[in-house]
PDB file of C-alpha atoms in Angstrom:
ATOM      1  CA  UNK A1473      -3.224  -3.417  26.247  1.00 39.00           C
ATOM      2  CA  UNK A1474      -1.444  -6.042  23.916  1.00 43.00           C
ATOM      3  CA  UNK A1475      -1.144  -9.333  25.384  1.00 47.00           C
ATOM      4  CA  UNK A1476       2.418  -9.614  26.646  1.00 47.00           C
ATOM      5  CA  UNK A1477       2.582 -13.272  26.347  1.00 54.00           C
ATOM      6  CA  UNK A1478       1.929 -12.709  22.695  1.00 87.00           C
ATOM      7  CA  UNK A1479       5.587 -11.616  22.129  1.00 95.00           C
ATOM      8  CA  UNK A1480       8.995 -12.391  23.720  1.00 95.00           C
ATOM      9  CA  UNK A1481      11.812  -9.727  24.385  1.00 94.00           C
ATOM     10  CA  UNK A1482      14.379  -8.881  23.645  1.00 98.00           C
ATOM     11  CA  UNK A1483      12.759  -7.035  20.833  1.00 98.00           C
ATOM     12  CA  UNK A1484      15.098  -5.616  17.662  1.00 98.00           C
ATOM     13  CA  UNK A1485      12.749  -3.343  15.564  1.00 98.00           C
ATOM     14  CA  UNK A1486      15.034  -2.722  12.772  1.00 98.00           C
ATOM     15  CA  UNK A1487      16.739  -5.506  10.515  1.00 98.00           C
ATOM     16  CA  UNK A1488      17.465  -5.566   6.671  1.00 97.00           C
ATOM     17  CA  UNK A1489      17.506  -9.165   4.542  1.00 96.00           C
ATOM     18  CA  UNK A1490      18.582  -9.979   1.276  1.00 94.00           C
ATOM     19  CA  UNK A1491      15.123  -8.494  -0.039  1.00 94.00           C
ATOM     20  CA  UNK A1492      17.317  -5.105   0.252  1.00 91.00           C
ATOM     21  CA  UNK A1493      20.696  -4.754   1.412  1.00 90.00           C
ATOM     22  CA  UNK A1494      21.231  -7.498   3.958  1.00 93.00           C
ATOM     23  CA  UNK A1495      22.806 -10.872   3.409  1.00 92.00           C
ATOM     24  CA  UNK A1496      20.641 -13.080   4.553  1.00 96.00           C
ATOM     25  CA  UNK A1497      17.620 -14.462   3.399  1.00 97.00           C
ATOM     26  CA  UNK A1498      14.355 -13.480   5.589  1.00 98.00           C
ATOM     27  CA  UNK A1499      14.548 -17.027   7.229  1.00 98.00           C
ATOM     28  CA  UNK A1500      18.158 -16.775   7.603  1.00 98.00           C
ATOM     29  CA  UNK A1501      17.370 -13.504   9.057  1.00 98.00           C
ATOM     30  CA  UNK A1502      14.875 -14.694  11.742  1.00 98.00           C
ATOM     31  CA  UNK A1503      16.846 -18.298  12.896  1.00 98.00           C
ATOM     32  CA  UNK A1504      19.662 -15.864  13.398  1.00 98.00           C
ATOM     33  CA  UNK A1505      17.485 -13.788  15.127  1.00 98.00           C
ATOM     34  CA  UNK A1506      16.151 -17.075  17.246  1.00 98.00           C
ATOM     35  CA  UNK A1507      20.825 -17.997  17.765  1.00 98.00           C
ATOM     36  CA  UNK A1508      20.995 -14.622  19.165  1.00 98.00           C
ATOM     37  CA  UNK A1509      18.589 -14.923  22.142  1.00 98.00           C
ATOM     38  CA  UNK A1510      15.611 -12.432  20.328  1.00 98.00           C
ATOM     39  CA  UNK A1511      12.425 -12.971  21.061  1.00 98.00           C
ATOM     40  CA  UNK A1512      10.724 -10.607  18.687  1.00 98.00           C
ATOM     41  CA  UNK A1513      12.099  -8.708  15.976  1.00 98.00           C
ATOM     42  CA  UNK A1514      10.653  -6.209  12.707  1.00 98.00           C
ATOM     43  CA  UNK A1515      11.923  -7.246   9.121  1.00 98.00           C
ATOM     44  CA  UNK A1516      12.578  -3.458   7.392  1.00 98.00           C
ATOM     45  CA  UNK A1517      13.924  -3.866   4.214  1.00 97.00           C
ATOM     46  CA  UNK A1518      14.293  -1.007   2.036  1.00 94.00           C
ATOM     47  CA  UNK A1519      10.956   0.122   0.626  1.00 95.00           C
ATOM     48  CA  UNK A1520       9.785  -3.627   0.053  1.00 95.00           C
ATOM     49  CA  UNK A1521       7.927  -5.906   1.741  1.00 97.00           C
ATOM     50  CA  UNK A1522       8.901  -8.999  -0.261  1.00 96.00           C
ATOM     51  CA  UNK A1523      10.526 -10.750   2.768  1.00 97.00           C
ATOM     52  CA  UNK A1524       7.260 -10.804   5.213  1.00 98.00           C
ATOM     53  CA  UNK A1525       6.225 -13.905   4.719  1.00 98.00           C
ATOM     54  CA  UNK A1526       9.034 -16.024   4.437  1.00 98.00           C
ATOM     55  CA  UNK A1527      10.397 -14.052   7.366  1.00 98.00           C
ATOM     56  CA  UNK A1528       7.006 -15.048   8.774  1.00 98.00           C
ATOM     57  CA  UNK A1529       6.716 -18.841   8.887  1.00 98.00           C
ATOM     58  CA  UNK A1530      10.645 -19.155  10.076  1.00 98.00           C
ATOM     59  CA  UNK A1531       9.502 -17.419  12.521  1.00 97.00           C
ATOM     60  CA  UNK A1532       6.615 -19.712  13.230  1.00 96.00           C
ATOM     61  CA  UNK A1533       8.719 -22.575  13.222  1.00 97.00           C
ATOM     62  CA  UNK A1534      12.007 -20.706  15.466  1.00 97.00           C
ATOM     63  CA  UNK A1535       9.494 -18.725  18.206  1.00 96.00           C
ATOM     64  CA  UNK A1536      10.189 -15.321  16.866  1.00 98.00           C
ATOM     65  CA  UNK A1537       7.883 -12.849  16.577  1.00 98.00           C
ATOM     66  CA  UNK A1538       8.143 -11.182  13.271  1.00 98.00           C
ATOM     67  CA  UNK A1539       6.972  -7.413  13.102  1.00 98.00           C
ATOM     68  CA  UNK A1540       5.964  -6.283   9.171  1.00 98.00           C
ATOM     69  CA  UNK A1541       7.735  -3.121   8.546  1.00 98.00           C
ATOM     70  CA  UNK A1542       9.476  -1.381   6.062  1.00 98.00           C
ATOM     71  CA  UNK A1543      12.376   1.474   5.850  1.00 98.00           C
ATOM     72  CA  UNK A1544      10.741   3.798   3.903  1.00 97.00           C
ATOM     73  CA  UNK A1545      13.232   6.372   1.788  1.00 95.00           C
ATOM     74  CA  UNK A1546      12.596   9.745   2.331  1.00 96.00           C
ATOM     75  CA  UNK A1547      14.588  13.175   1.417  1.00 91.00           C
ATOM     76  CA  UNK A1548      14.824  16.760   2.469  1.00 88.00           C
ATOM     77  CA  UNK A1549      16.667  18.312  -0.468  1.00 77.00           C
ATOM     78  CA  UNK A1550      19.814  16.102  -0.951  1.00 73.00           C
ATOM     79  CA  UNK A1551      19.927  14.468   2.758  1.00 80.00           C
ATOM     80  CA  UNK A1552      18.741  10.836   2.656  1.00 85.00           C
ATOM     81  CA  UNK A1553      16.085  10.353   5.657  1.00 92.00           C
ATOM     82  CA  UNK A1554      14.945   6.885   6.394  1.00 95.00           C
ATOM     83  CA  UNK A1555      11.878   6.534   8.153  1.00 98.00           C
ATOM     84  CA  UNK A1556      10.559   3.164   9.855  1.00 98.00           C
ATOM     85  CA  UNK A1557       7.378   1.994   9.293  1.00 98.00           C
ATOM     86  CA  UNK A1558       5.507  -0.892  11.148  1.00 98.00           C
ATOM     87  CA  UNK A1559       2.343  -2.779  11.288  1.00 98.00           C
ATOM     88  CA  UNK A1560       1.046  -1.367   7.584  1.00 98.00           C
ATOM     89  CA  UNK A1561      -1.622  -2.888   5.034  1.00 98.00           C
ATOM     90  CA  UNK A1562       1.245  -4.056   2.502  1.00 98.00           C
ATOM     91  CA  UNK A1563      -1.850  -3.530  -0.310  1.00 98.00           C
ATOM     92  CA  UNK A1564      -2.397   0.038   0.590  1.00 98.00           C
ATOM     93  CA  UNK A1565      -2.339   1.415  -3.054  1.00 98.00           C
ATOM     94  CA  UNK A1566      -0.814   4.900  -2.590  1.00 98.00           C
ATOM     95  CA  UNK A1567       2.436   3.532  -0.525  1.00 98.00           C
ATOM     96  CA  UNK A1568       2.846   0.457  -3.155  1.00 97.00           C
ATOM     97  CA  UNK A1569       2.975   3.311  -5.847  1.00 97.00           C
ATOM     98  CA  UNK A1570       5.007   5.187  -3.945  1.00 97.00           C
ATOM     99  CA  UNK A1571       7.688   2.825  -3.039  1.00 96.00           C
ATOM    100  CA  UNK A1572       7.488   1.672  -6.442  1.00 95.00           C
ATOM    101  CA  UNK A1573       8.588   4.943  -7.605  1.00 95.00           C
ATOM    102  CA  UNK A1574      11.096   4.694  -5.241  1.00 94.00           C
ATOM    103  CA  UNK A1575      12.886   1.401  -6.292  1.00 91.00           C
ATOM    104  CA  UNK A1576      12.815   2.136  -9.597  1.00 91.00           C
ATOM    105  CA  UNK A1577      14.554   5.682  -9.021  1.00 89.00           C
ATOM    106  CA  UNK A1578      17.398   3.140  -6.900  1.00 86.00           C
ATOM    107  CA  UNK A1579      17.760   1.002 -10.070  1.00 88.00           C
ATOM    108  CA  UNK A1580      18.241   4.283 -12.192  1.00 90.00           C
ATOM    109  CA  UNK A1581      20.725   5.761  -9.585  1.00 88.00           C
ATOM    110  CA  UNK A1582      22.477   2.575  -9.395  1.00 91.00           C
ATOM    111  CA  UNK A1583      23.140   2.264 -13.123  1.00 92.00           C
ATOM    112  CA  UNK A1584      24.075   5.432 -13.615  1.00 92.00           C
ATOM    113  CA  UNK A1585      26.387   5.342 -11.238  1.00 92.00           C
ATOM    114  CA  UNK A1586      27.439   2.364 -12.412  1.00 94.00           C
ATOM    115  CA  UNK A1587      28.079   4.017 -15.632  1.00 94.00           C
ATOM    116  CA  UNK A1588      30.215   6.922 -14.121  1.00 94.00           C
ATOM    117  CA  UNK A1589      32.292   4.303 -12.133  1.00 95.00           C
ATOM    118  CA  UNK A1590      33.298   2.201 -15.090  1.00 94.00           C
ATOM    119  CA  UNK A1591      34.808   5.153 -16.862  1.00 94.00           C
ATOM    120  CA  UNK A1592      37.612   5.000 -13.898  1.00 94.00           C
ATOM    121  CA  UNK A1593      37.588   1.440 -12.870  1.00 95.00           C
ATOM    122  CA  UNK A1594      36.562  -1.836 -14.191  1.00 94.00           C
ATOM    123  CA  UNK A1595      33.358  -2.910 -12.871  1.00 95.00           C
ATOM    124  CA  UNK A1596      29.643  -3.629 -14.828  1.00 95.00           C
ATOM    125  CA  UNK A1597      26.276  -3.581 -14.089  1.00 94.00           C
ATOM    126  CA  UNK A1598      26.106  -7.197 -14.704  1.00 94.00           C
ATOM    127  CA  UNK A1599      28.732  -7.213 -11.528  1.00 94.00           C
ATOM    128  CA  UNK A1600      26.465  -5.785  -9.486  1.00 93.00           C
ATOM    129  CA  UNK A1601      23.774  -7.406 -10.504  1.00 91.00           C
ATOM    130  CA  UNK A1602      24.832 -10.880  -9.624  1.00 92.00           C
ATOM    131  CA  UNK A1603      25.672  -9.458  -5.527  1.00 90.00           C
ATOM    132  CA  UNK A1604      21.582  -9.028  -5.838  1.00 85.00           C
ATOM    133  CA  UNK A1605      18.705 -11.859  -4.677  1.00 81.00           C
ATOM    134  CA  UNK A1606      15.749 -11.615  -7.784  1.00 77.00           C
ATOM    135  CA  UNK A1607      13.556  -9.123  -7.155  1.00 74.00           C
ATOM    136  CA  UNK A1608      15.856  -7.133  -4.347  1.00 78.00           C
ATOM    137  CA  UNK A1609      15.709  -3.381  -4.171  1.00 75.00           C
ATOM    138  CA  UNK A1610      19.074  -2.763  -6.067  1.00 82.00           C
ATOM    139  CA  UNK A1611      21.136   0.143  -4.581  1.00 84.00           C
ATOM    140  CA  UNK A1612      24.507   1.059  -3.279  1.00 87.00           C
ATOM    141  CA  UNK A1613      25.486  -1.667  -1.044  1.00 87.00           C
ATOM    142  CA  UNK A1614      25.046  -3.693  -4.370  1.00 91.00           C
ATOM    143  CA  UNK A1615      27.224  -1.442  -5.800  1.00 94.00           C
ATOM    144  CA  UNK A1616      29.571  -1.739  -2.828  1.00 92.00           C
ATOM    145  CA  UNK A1617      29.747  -5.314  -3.045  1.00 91.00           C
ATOM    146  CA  UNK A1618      30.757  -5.752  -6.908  1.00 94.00           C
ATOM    147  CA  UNK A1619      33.648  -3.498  -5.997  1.00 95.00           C
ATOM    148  CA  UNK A1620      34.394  -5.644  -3.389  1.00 93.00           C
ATOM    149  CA  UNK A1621      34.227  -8.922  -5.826  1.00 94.00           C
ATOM    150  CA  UNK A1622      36.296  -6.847  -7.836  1.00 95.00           C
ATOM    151  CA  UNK A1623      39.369  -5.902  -5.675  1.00 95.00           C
ATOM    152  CA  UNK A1624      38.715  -2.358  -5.632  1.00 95.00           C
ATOM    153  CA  UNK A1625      37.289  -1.593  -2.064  1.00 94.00           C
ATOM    154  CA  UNK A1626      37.997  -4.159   1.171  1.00 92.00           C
ATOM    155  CA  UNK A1627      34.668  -4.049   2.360  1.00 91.00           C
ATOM    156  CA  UNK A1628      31.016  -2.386   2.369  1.00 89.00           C
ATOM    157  CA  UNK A1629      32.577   0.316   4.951  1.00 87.00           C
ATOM    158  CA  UNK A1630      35.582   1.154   2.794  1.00 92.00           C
ATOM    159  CA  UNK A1631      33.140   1.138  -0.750  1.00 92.00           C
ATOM    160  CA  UNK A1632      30.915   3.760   0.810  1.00 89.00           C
ATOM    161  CA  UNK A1633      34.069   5.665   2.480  1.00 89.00           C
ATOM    162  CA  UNK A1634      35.866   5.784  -0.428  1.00 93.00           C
ATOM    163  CA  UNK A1635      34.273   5.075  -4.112  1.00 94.00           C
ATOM    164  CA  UNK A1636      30.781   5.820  -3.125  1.00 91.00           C
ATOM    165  CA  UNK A1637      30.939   8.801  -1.214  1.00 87.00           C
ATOM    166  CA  UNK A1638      28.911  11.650  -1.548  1.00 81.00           C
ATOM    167  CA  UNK A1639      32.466  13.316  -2.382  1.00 84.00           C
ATOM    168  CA  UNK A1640      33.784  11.210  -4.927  1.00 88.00           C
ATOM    169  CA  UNK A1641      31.770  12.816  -7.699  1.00 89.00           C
ATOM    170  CA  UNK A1642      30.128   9.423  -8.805  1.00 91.00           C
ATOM    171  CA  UNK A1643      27.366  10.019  -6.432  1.00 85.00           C
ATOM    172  CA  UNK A1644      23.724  10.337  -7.271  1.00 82.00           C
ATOM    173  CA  UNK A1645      20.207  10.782  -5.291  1.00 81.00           C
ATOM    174  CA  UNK A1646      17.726   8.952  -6.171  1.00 85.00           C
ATOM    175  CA  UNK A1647      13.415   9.853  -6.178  1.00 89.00           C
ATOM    176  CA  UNK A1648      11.904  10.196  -2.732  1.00 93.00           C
ATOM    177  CA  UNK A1649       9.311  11.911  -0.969  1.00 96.00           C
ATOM    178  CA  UNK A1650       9.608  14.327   1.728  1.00 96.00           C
ATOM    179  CA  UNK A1651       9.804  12.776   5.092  1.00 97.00           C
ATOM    180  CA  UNK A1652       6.193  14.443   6.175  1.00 97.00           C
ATOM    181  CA  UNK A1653       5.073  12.522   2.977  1.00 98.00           C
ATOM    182  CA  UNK A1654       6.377   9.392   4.205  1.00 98.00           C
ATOM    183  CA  UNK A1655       5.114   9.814   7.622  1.00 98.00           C
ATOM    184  CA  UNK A1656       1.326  10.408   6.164  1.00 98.00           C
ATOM    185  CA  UNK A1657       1.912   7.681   3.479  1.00 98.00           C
ATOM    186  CA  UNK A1658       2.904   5.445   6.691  1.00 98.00           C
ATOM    187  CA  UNK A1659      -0.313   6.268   8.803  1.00 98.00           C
ATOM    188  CA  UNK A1660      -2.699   6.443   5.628  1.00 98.00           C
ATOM    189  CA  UNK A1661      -1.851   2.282   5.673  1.00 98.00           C
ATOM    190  CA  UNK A1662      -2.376   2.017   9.237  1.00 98.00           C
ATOM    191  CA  UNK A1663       1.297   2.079  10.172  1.00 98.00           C
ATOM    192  CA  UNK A1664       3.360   3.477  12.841  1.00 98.00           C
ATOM    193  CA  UNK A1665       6.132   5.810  11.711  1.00 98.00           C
ATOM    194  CA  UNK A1666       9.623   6.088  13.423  1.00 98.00           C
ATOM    195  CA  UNK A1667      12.286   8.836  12.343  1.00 97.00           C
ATOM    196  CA  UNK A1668      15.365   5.630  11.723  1.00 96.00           C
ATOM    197  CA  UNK A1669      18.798   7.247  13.365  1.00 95.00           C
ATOM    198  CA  UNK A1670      18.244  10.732  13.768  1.00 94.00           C
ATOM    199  CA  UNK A1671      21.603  11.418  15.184  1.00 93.00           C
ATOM    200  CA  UNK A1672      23.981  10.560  12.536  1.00 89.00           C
ATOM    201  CA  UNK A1673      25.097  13.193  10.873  1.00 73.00           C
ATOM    202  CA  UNK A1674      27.572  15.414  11.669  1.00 63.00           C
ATOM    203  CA  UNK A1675      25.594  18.659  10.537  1.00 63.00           C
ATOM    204  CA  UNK A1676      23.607  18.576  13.786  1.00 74.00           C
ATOM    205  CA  UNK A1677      19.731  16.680  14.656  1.00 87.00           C
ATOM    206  CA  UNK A1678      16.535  17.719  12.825  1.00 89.00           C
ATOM    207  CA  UNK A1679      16.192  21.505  13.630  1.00 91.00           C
ATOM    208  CA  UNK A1680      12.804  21.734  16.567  1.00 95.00           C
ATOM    209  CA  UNK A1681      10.509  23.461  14.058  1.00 95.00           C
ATOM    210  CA  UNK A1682      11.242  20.680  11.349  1.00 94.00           C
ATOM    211  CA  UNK A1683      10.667  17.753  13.818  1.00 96.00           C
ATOM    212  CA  UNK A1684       7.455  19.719  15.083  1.00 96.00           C
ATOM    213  CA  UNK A1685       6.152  19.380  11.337  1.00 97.00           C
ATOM    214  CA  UNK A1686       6.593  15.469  11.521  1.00 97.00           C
ATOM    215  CA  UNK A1687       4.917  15.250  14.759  1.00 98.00           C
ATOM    216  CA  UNK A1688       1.852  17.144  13.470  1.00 98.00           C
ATOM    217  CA  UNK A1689       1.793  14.361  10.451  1.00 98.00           C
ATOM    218  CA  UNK A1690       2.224  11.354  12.770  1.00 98.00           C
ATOM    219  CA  UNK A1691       5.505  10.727  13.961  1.00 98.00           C
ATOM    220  CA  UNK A1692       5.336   8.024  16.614  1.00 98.00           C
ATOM    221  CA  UNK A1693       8.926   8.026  17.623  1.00 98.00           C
ATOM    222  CA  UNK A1694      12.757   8.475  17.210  1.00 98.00           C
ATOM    223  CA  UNK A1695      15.051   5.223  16.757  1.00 98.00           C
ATOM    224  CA  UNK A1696      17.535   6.992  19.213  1.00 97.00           C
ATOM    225  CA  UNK A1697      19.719   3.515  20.848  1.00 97.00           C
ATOM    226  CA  UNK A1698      21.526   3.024  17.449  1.00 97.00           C
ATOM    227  CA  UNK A1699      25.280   2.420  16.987  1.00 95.00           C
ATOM    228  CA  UNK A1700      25.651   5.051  14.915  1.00 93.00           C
ATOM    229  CA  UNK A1701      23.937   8.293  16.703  1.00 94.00           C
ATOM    230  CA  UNK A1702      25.966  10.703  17.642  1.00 93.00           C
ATOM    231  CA  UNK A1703      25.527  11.235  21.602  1.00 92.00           C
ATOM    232  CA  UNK A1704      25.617  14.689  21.991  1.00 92.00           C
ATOM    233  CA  UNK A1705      23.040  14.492  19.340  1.00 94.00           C
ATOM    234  CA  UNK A1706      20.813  12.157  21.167  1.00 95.00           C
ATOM    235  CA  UNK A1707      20.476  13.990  24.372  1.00 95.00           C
ATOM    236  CA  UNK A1708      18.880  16.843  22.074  1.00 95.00           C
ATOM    237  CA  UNK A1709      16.584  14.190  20.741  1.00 97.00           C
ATOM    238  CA  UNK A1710      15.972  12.783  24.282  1.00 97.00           C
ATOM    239  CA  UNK A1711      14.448  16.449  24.959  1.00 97.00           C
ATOM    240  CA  UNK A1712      12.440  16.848  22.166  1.00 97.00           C
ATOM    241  CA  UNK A1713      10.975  13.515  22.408  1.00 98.00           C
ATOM    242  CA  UNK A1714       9.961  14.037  26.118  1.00 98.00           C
ATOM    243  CA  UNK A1715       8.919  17.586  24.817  1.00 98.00           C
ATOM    244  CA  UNK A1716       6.413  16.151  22.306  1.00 98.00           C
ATOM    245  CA  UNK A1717       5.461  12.527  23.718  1.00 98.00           C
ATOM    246  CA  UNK A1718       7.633  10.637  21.197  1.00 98.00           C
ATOM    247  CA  UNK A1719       8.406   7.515  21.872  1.00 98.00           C
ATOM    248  CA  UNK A1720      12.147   6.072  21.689  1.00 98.00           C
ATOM    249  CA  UNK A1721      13.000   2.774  19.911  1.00 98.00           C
ATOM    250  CA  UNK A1722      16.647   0.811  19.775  1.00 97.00           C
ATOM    251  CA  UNK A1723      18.016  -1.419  17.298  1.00 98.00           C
ATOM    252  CA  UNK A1724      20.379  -2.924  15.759  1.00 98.00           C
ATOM    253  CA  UNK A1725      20.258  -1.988  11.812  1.00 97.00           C
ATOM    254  CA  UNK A1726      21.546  -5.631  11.311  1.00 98.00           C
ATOM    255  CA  UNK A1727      22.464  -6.447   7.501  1.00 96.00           C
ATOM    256  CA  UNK A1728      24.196  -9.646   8.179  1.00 95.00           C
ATOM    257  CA  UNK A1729      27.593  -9.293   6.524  1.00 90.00           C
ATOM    258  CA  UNK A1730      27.194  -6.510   5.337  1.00 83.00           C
ATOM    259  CA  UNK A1731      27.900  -4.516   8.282  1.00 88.00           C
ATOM    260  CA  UNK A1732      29.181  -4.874  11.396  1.00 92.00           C
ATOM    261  CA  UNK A1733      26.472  -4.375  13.290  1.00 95.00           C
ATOM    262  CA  UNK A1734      25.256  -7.324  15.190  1.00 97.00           C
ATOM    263  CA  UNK A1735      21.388  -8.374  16.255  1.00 98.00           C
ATOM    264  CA  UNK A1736      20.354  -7.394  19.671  1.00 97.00           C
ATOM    265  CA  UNK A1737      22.895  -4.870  20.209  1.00 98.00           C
ATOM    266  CA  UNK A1738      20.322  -2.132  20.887  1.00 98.00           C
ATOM    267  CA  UNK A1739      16.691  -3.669  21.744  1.00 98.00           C
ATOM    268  CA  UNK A1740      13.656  -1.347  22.243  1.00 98.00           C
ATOM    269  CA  UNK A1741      11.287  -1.887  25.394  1.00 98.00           C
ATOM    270  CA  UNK A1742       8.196  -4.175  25.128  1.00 97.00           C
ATOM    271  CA  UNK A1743       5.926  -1.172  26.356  1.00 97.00           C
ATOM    272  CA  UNK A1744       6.259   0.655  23.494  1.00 98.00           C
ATOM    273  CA  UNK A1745       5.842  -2.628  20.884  1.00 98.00           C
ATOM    274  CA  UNK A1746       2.826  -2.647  22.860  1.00 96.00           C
ATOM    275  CA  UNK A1747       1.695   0.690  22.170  1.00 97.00           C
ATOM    276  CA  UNK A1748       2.541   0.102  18.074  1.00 98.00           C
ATOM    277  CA  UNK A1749       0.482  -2.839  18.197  1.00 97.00           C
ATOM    278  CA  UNK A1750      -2.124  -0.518  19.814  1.00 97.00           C
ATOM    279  CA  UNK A1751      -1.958   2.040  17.341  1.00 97.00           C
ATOM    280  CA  UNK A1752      -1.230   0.191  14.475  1.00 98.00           C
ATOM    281  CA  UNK A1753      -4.746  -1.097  11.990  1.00 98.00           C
ATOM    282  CA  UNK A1754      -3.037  -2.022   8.968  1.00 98.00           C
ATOM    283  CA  UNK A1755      -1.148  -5.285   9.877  1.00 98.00           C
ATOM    284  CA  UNK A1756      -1.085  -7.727  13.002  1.00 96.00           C
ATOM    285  CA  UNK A1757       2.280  -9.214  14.376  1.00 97.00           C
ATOM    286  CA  UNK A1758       3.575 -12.710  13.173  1.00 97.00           C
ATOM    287  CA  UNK A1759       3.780 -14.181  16.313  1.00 96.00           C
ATOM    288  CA  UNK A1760       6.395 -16.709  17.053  1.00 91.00           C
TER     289      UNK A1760
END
């Protein structure tokens, strides 16, 4: 078993800085982290890495564990699936090419949407360049924000409810692998894979058959205490998880200000950090 002294709780596996989408740098990110009473918490930006060791000695210095991770973009057809990973060799050469592939299919989508968008309302790629840190994955909360600079959406929610919705016709996907892909890519670096917020979408959860192909490539778990799952949708998940020895994760998807979701509003119980760590041969835990 993992040392439990090794690691405080409350543990938040799931938080996004500025390397991505968030607003806060990956030391901002962990001394908030420290302010809200965590003990341990996993940096996932989107498809990056970038933020691991900066989020790593703030952590040294605050007493926060830092868990290595990554949200890893996956698709089945034109449905966006994000899938956790944790505890991954960072250098493994088939998931750097692969999420290299993927950010640079985000920077296309995001300037051609960019393009569409400025045919209706004033806003440049320059614009949303400047809401980005150097070297950030650039995507649609970029996009969100320039609108916001520019006075045509209130916030993040209201950009994606309204301008960048699938429905408005300036939508685009971007390149990503399917999510058994993504699992395999995840465990072929020594990672631990968790489905991110299963419950979200109003179609319905991952047909039984579907999530039965995940679990044969890996799946660890489901990220089911998550402010945005629906809850009828969850106590399906609940089921299958039991069904299939998944193991359940909560977070809080925290972005900073870019969304209102706050750190430590969903935690995830030290047992089963302790059974990642066990699993996991690609990357050790920063500990705080």
């Amino acid at each position: 078993m993992a040392d439990e002294r090794r690691f405080r709780g409350p543990v938040d596996l799931h938080t996004h800085s500025s390397v991505s989408d968030g607003t806060e740098t990956p030391a901002e990110l962990v001394r908030a982290a420290a302010a809200a009473g965590l003990g341990t918490i996993a940096i996932t930006d989107h498809d990056s890495t970038a933020g691991w060791a900066s989020a790593a000695a703030a952590g040294a210095e605050a007493g926060v564990t830092v868990i290595p991770g990554m949200e890893l973009s996956t698709r089945i057809e034109f449905a966006s699936v994000h899938m956790l990973g944790y505890l991954f060799d960072p250098a493994n050469e088939a998931l750097v090419a692969e999420t290299r592939r993927i950010r640079e299919g985000r920077m296309r989508r995001a300037e051609d949407m960019v393009r569409r968008i400025a045919e209706d309302y004033e806003i440049t790629w320059a614009d949303v360049l400047a809401q980005a840190t150097e070297g950030a994955t650039v995507g649609r909360p970029h996009i969100a924000d320039a609108l916001v600079a520019r006075g045509l959406a209130a916030d993040r929610s209201a950009a994606f409810a309204g301008i960048l919705h699938w429905r408005s016709g300036y939508f685009q996907p971007h390149y990503a692998p399917d999510p058994a892909t993504g699992i395999r890519l995840i465990r072929g670096a020594g990672g631990v894979p968790v489905l991110a917020h299963p419950a979200t979408s109003s179609r319905g959860v991952i047909p039984e058959d579907r999530l039965r192909r995940l679990v044969k490539a890996g799946l660890f778990g489901l990220e089911l205490d998550h402010r945005e799952n629906r809850q009828e949708g969850v106590a399906v998940l609940r089921g299958y998880a039991a069904k299939y020895g998944l193991q359940i994760t909560g977070s809080s998807d925290y972005h900073g200000a870019g969304k209102p979701n706050r750190l430590g509003e969903n935690t995830t119980d030290p047992a089963v950090l302790e059974l990642m760590i066990e699993e996991a041969t690609g990357a050790a835990p920063f500990y705080g």
